[in-house]
PDB file of C-alpha atoms in Angstrom:
ATOM      1  CA  MET W 184      -0.163  -0.038  -0.152  1.00 44.00           C
ATOM      2  CA  SER W 185       1.180   3.294  -1.194  1.00 46.00           C
ATOM      3  CA  ASP W 186       1.586   6.256   1.368  1.00 56.00           C
ATOM      4  CA  LYS W 187       0.737   8.715  -1.378  1.00 75.00           C
ATOM      5  CA  THR W 188      -2.888   9.184  -2.626  1.00 84.00           C
ATOM      6  CA  PHE W 189      -4.102   9.546  -5.871  1.00 89.00           C
ATOM      7  CA  VAL W 190      -7.111  11.627  -6.586  1.00 92.00           C
ATOM      8  CA  PHE W 191      -9.303  10.547  -9.170  1.00 95.00           C
ATOM      9  CA  SER W 192     -11.576  12.696 -11.448  1.00 95.00           C
ATOM     10  CA  GLU W 193     -14.992  13.824 -10.204  1.00 95.00           C
ATOM     11  CA  ALA W 194     -16.534  10.868 -12.326  1.00 95.00           C
ATOM     12  CA  VAL W 195     -14.711   8.433 -10.806  1.00 97.00           C
ATOM     13  CA  ASN W 196     -15.934   7.224  -6.780  1.00 96.00           C
ATOM     14  CA  GLY W 197     -12.462   7.514  -5.724  1.00 94.00           C
ATOM     15  CA  LYS W 198     -13.334   6.448  -1.984  1.00 94.00           C
ATOM     16  CA  TYR W 199     -14.953   3.327  -3.638  1.00 96.00           C
ATOM     17  CA  ILE W 200     -11.705   2.445  -5.563  1.00 95.00           C
ATOM     18  CA  ILE W 201      -9.263   3.078  -2.894  1.00 93.00           C
ATOM     19  CA  GLU W 202     -11.353   0.623  -0.437  1.00 95.00           C
ATOM     20  CA  LEU W 203     -11.815  -1.897  -3.167  1.00 95.00           C
ATOM     21  CA  TYR W 204      -8.597  -2.199  -4.131  1.00 96.00           C
ATOM     22  CA  ALA W 205      -7.118  -1.547  -0.462  1.00 93.00           C
ATOM     23  CA  GLY W 206      -4.844   1.227  -1.608  1.00 91.00           C
ATOM     24  CA  ASP W 207      -3.207  -1.005  -4.372  1.00 94.00           C
ATOM     25  CA  TYR W 208      -2.655   1.641  -6.930  1.00 95.00           C
ATOM     26  CA  VAL W 209      -0.498  -0.763  -9.149  1.00 95.00           C
ATOM     27  CA  MET W 210      -3.611  -3.100  -9.053  1.00 97.00           C
ATOM     28  CA  ILE W 211      -5.801  -0.187  -9.871  1.00 97.00           C
ATOM     29  CA  GLU W 212      -3.993   0.740 -12.810  1.00 97.00           C
ATOM     30  CA  GLU W 213      -3.905  -2.761 -14.018  1.00 98.00           C
ATOM     31  CA  THR W 214      -7.697  -3.143 -13.633  1.00 98.00           C
ATOM     32  CA  PHE W 215      -8.369   0.014 -15.375  1.00 98.00           C
ATOM     33  CA  THR W 216      -5.709  -1.288 -18.388  1.00 98.00           C
ATOM     34  CA  ASP W 217      -7.821  -4.755 -18.364  1.00 98.00           C
ATOM     35  CA  VAL W 218     -11.197  -2.698 -18.629  1.00 98.00           C
ATOM     36  CA  LEU W 219      -9.875  -0.843 -21.541  1.00 98.00           C
ATOM     37  CA  LEU W 220      -8.742  -3.687 -23.263  1.00 97.00           C
ATOM     38  CA  GLU W 221     -12.398  -5.321 -23.144  1.00 95.00           C
ATOM     39  CA  TYR W 222     -14.306  -2.194 -23.288  1.00 98.00           C
ATOM     40  CA  ASP W 223     -14.968  -1.581 -27.261  1.00 97.00           C
ATOM     41  CA  SER W 224     -16.065  -5.279 -27.623  1.00 97.00           C
ATOM     42  CA  PHE W 225     -18.418  -4.890 -24.761  1.00 97.00           C
ATOM     43  CA  VAL W 226     -19.731  -1.388 -26.439  1.00 97.00           C
ATOM     44  CA  GLN W 227     -19.738  -3.066 -29.640  1.00 97.00           C
ATOM     45  CA  LYS W 228     -22.070  -5.881 -28.590  1.00 97.00           C
ATOM     46  CA  ILE W 229     -24.358  -3.785 -26.667  1.00 97.00           C
ATOM     47  CA  ASN W 230     -24.880  -1.652 -29.971  1.00 97.00           C
ATOM     48  CA  THR W 231     -25.214  -4.633 -31.999  1.00 97.00           C
ATOM     49  CA  SER W 232     -27.864  -6.109 -29.724  1.00 96.00           C
ATOM     50  CA  PHE W 233     -30.111  -2.968 -29.743  1.00 97.00           C
ATOM     51  CA  HIS W 234     -29.757  -2.946 -33.420  1.00 96.00           C
ATOM     52  CA  GLU W 235     -30.892  -6.318 -33.899  1.00 96.00           C
ATOM     53  CA  GLY W 236     -34.087  -5.583 -31.745  1.00 94.00           C
ATOM     54  CA  ASP W 237     -34.139  -8.471 -28.894  1.00 94.00           C
ATOM     55  CA  PRO W 238     -34.363  -6.896 -25.664  1.00 96.00           C
ATOM     56  CA  ARG W 239     -33.592 -10.026 -24.112  1.00 96.00           C
ATOM     57  CA  VAL W 240     -30.219 -10.239 -25.730  1.00 97.00           C
ATOM     58  CA  LEU W 241     -29.499  -6.453 -24.919  1.00 97.00           C
ATOM     59  CA  LYS W 242     -30.158  -7.050 -21.217  1.00 97.00           C
ATOM     60  CA  SER W 243     -27.459  -9.774 -21.547  1.00 97.00           C
ATOM     61  CA  ALA W 244     -25.194  -7.370 -22.970  1.00 97.00           C
ATOM     62  CA  ILE W 245     -25.726  -4.723 -20.837  1.00 97.00           C
ATOM     63  CA  HIS W 246     -25.675  -7.375 -17.908  1.00 97.00           C
ATOM     64  CA  LYS W 247     -22.134  -8.534 -19.008  1.00 97.00           C
ATOM     65  CA  MET W 248     -20.735  -4.800 -19.099  1.00 97.00           C
ATOM     66  CA  LYS W 249     -22.244  -3.554 -15.915  1.00 96.00           C
ATOM     67  CA  PRO W 250     -19.356  -4.956 -13.384  1.00 96.00           C
ATOM     68  CA  LEU W 251     -16.922  -2.828 -15.531  1.00 96.00           C
ATOM     69  CA  PHE W 252     -18.191   0.328 -14.256  1.00 97.00           C
ATOM     70  CA  GLY W 253     -17.829  -0.884 -10.620  1.00 96.00           C
ATOM     71  CA  PHE W 254     -14.248  -2.265 -11.356  1.00 97.00           C
ATOM     72  CA  VAL W 255     -13.227   1.286 -12.555  1.00 98.00           C
ATOM     73  CA  GLY W 256     -15.458   3.182  -9.709  1.00 97.00           C
ATOM     74  CA  LEU W 257     -17.701   4.519 -12.775  1.00 98.00           C
ATOM     75  CA  THR W 258     -20.554   3.378 -10.178  1.00 97.00           C
ATOM     76  CA  GLU W 259     -23.372   6.112 -11.132  1.00 96.00           C
ATOM     77  CA  ILE W 260     -22.863   4.495 -14.844  1.00 97.00           C
ATOM     78  CA  GLN W 261     -23.366   0.925 -13.051  1.00 97.00           C
ATOM     79  CA  ALA W 262     -26.250   2.273 -11.423  1.00 97.00           C
ATOM     80  CA  ARG W 263     -27.773   3.434 -14.739  1.00 97.00           C
ATOM     81  CA  CYS W 264     -26.821  -0.033 -16.492  1.00 97.00           C
ATOM     82  CA  VAL W 265     -28.808  -1.675 -13.805  1.00 97.00           C
ATOM     83  CA  LYS W 266     -31.851   0.594 -14.387  1.00 97.00           C
ATOM     84  CA  PHE W 267     -31.691  -0.038 -17.995  1.00 97.00           C
ATOM     85  CA  GLU W 268     -31.201  -3.720 -17.783  1.00 96.00           C
ATOM     86  CA  ASN W 269     -34.474  -3.643 -15.718  1.00 96.00           C
ATOM     87  CA  ALA W 270     -36.151  -1.716 -18.447  1.00 96.00           C
ATOM     88  CA  CYS W 271     -35.204  -4.509 -21.016  1.00 96.00           C
ATOM     89  CA  GLN W 272     -36.878  -6.879 -18.888  1.00 93.00           C
ATOM     90  CA  ASP W 273     -40.182  -5.593 -19.659  1.00 90.00           C
ATOM     91  CA  ALA W 274     -39.932  -4.037 -22.930  1.00 95.00           C
ATOM     92  CA  PRO W 275     -41.773  -5.613 -25.981  1.00 95.00           C
ATOM     93  CA  SER W 276     -39.027  -4.660 -28.265  1.00 94.00           C
ATOM     94  CA  CYS W 277     -35.521  -2.435 -28.485  1.00 95.00           C
ATOM     95  CA  SER W 278     -37.221   0.201 -30.101  1.00 94.00           C
ATOM     96  CA  ALA W 279     -39.416   0.860 -26.840  1.00 95.00           C
ATOM     97  CA  LEU W 280     -35.933   1.251 -25.195  1.00 96.00           C
ATOM     98  CA  ALA W 281     -34.773   3.891 -27.532  1.00 96.00           C
ATOM     99  CA  ALA W 282     -35.349   7.095 -25.633  1.00 96.00           C
ATOM    100  CA  GLU W 283     -33.197   5.328 -22.574  1.00 96.00           C
ATOM    101  CA  TYR W 284     -30.881   3.858 -25.084  1.00 97.00           C
ATOM    102  CA  GLY W 285     -29.465   6.886 -26.834  1.00 96.00           C
ATOM    103  CA  PRO W 286     -28.495   8.999 -23.706  1.00 97.00           C
ATOM    104  CA  LEU W 287     -27.138   5.688 -22.270  1.00 97.00           C
ATOM    105  CA  PHE W 288     -24.985   4.544 -25.176  1.00 97.00           C
ATOM    106  CA  GLU W 289     -23.374   8.210 -25.391  1.00 97.00           C
ATOM    107  CA  GLN W 290     -22.583   8.003 -21.443  1.00 97.00           C
ATOM    108  CA  LEU W 291     -20.909   4.355 -22.635  1.00 97.00           C
ATOM    109  CA  VAL W 292     -18.704   5.902 -25.194  1.00 96.00           C
ATOM    110  CA  HIS W 293     -17.937   8.933 -22.972  1.00 97.00           C
ATOM    111  CA  ALA W 294     -17.063   6.547 -20.102  1.00 97.00           C
ATOM    112  CA  ARG W 295     -14.307   4.892 -22.410  1.00 98.00           C
ATOM    113  CA  ALA W 296     -12.430   8.581 -22.414  1.00 97.00           C
ATOM    114  CA  ILE W 297     -12.530   8.838 -18.604  1.00 97.00           C
ATOM    115  CA  ILE W 298     -11.279   5.316 -17.976  1.00 98.00           C
ATOM    116  CA  GLN W 299      -8.643   5.973 -20.810  1.00 98.00           C
ATOM    117  CA  GLU W 300      -7.529   9.211 -18.759  1.00 98.00           C
ATOM    118  CA  GLU W 301      -7.432   8.022 -15.449  1.00 97.00           C
ATOM    119  CA  GLN W 302      -5.474   4.607 -16.710  1.00 98.00           C
ATOM    120  CA  ALA W 303      -3.202   7.092 -18.230  1.00 97.00           C
ATOM    121  CA  ARG W 304      -2.917   9.116 -15.128  1.00 96.00           C
ATOM    122  CA  LEU W 305      -2.514   6.354 -12.881  1.00 97.00           C
ATOM    123  CA  VAL W 306       0.548   5.130 -14.865  1.00 97.00           C
ATOM    124  CA  LYS W 307       2.534   8.301 -14.316  1.00 96.00           C
ATOM    125  CA  PHE W 308       1.537   8.442 -10.615  1.00 95.00           C
ATOM    126  CA  ASN W 309       2.880   4.753 -10.382  1.00 94.00           C
ATOM    127  CA  GLN W 310       5.938   5.782 -12.088  1.00 93.00           C
ATOM    128  CA  ASN W 311       6.901   8.459  -9.511  1.00 84.00           C
ATOM    129  CA  PRO W 312       7.338   6.940  -6.098  1.00 67.00           C
TER     130      PRO W 312
END
């Protein structure tokens, strides 16, 4: 455990992350790196699922991506995914979810940049003991 503290951006629940990884900033950096490696394929699967029109498949895709946000402290997005996943349960079609899907998808796309920026900052932080 480091004796210095990394200050996460406002979008990231820093207290949650530090507690989750017991202040192990190397592990946090590795986790952000791992999430970025998988991120695009998850987002693509969600987008493909929406356009294919089956809310059950879309629900599954959201369900699989949702934990990634917890791993990187984007707990508000994770909660939004839970809400959307629940909406998928009762939706007759993906088109019925369009009003909720558009803003969520934009947030998913934007979240990648947040994760990438935090990961780069963590790399620099861990390089300077």
